[in-house]
Short mmCIF file of C-alpha atoms in Angstrom, two decimals:
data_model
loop_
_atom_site.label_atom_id
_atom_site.label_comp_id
_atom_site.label_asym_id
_atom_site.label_seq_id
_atom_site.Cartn_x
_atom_site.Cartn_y
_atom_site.Cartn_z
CA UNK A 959 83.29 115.76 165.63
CA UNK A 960 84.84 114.02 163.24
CA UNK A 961 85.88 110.64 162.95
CA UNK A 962 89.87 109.86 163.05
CA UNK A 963 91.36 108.80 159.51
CA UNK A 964 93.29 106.03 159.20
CA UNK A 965 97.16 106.54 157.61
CA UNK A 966 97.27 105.21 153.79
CA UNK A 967 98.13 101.68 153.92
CA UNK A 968 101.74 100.73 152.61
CA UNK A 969 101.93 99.38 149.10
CA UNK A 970 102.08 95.58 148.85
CA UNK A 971 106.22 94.54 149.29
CA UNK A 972 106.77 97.85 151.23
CA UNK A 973 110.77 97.06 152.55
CA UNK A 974 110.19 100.04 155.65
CA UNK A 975 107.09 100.60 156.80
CA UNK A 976 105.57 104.27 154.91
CA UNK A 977 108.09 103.88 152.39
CA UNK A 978 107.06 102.97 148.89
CA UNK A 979 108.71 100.71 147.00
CA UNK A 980 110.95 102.02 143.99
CA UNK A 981 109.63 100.35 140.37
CA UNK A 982 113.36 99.56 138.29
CA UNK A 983 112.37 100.19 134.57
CA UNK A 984 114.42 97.42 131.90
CA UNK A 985 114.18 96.28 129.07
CA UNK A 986 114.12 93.05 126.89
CA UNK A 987 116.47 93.33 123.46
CA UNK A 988 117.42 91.17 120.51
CA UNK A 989 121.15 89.91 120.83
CA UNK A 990 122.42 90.28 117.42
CA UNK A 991 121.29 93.89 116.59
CA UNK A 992 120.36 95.07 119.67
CA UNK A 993 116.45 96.15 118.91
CA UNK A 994 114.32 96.51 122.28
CA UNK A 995 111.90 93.92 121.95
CA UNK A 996 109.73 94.45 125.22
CA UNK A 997 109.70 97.08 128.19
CA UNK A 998 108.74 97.13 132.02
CA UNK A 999 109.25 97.55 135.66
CA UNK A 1000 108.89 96.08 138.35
CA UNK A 1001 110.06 95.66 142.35
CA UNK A 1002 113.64 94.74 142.62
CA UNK A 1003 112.62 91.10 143.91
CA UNK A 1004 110.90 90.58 140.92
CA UNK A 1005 113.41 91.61 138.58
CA UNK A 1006 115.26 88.07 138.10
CA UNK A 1007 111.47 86.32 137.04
CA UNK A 1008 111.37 89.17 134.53
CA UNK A 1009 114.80 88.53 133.41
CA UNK A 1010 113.64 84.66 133.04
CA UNK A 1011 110.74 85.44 130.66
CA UNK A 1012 112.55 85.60 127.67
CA UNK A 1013 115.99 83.28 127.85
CA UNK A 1014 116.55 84.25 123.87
CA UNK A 1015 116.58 87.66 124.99
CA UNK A 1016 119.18 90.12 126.65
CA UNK A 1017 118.40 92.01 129.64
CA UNK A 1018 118.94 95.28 130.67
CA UNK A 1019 118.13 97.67 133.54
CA UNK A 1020 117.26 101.06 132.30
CA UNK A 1021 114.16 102.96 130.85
CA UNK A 1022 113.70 102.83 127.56
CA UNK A 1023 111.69 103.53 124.43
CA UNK A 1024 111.50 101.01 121.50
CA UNK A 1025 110.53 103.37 118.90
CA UNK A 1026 113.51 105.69 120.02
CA UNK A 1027 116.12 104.13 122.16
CA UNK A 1028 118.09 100.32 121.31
CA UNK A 1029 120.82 98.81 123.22
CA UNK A 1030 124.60 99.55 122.01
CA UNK A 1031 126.31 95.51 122.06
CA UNK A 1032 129.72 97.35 121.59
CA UNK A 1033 129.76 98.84 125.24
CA UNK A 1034 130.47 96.91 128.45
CA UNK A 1035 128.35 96.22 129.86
CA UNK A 1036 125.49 96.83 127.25
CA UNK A 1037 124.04 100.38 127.12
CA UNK A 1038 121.06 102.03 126.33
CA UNK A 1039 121.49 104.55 123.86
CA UNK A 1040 119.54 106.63 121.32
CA UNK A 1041 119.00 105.58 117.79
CA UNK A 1042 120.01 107.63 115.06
CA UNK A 1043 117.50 109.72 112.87
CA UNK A 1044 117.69 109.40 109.18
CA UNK A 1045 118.98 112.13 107.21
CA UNK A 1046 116.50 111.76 104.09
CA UNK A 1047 116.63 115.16 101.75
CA UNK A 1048 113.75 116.10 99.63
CA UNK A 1049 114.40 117.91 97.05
CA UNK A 1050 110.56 118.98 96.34
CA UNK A 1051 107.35 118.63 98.97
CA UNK A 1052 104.83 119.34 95.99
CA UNK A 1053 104.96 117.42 92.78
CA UNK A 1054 102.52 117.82 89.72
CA UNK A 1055 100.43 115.30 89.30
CA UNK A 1056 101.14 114.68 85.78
CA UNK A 1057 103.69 111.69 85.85
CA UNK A 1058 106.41 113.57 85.22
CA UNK A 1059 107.61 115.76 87.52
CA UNK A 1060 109.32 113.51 89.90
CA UNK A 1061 110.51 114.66 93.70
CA UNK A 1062 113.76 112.78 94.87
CA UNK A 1063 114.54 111.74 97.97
CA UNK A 1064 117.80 111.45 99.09
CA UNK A 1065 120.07 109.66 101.68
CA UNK A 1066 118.18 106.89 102.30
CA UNK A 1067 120.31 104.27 104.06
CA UNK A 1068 120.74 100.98 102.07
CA UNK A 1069 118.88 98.54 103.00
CA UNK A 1070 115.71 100.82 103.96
CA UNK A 1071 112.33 99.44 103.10
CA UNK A 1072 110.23 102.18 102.40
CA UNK A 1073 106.53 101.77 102.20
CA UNK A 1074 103.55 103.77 100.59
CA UNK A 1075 101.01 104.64 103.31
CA UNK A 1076 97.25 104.27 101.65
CA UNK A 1077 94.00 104.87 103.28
CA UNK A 1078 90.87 103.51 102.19
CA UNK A 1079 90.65 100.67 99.58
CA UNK A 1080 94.03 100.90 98.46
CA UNK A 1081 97.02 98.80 99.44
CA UNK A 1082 100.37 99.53 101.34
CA UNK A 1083 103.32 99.23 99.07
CA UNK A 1084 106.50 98.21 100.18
CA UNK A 1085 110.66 98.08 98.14
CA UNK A 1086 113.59 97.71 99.43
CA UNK A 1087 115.93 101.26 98.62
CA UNK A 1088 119.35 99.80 97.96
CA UNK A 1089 120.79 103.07 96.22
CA UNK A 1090 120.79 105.66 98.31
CA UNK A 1091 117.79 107.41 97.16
CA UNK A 1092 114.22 107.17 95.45
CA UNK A 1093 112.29 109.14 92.97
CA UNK A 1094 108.66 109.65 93.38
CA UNK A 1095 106.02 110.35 90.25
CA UNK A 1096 102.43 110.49 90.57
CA UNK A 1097 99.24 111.10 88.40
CA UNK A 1098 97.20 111.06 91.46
CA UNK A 1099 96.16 114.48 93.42
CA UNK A 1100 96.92 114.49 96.98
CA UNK A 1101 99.03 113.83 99.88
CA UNK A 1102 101.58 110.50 99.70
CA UNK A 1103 102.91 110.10 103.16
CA UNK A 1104 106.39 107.44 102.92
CA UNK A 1105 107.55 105.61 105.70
CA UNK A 1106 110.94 104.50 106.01
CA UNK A 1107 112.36 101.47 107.81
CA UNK A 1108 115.99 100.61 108.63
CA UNK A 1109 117.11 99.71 111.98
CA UNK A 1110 118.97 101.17 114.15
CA UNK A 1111 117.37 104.55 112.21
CA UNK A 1112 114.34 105.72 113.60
CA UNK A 1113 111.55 104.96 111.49
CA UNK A 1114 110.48 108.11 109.76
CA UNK A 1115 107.78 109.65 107.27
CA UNK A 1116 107.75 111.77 104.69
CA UNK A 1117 104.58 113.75 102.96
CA UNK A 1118 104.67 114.37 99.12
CA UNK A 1119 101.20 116.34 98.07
CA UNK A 1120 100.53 115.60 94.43
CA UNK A 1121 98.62 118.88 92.47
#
């Protein structure tokens, strides 16, 4: 014979006995632009001490990705919404390594900082694109992977292989 099994217990805060208790996913975003700052969830009766953690901060009930989503200020209320992906062209993946064949990348939004990804002993290297575009040269052999920065844009990354 076996021995009789107890039912799981209810999770802590259960509202109706054998019911568990929904999590409400929000999110914690700058004011003036809008850029999710921190994510969470929690039980409805704890959603007003989250709210509290950052006064600075808006507040917003929804799930939400940092690295994808940010909160549109021109809605109301405030709305979660996807940011935009970059439209960068390049005109050439493969440049020789020579210094003088240079690959051009285009529709860069102004303002983006774009930064040189090293590995190894080398250092990042960061400008600020205010034109619209960037030419790339190298004498080096090897993959250059670009990241570019400009919020609300996604960030995004590009690979140039010098030969």
């Amino acid at each position: 014979d076996m021995p009789p099994v107890d039912p799981p217990a209810d999770p802590p805060g259960a509202a109706i006995p054998g019911v568990p208790v929904e999590n409400i996913h929000f999110a914690h975003y700058d004011n003036a632009t809008g850029r999710i700052i921190a994510i969470g969830h929690c039980e409805e009766n704890s959603l007003q001490a989250n709210d509290d953690l950052y006064p600075d901060l808006g507040f917003i009930i929804g799930k939400a990705t940092p690295e994808t989503d940010r909160v549109d200020l021109t809605t109301n209320p405030h709305t979660i919404v996807a940011r935009p992906v970059m439209s960068l062209l390049l005109d050439k993946p493969t440049i020789a390594a020579t210094g003088n064949d240079p690959a051009t990348i285009t529709g860069i939004p102004v303002g983006t900082v774009v930064t040189l990804l090293r590995t190894g002993d080398f250092t990042e290297v960061s400008e600020t694109v205010n034109t619209g575009s960037t030419t790339v040269t190298t004498v080096v052999r090897g993959p250059m992977t670009f990241r570019f920065e400009h919020f609300p844009h996604r960030t995004t990354e590009l690979t140039i292989n010098g030969v």
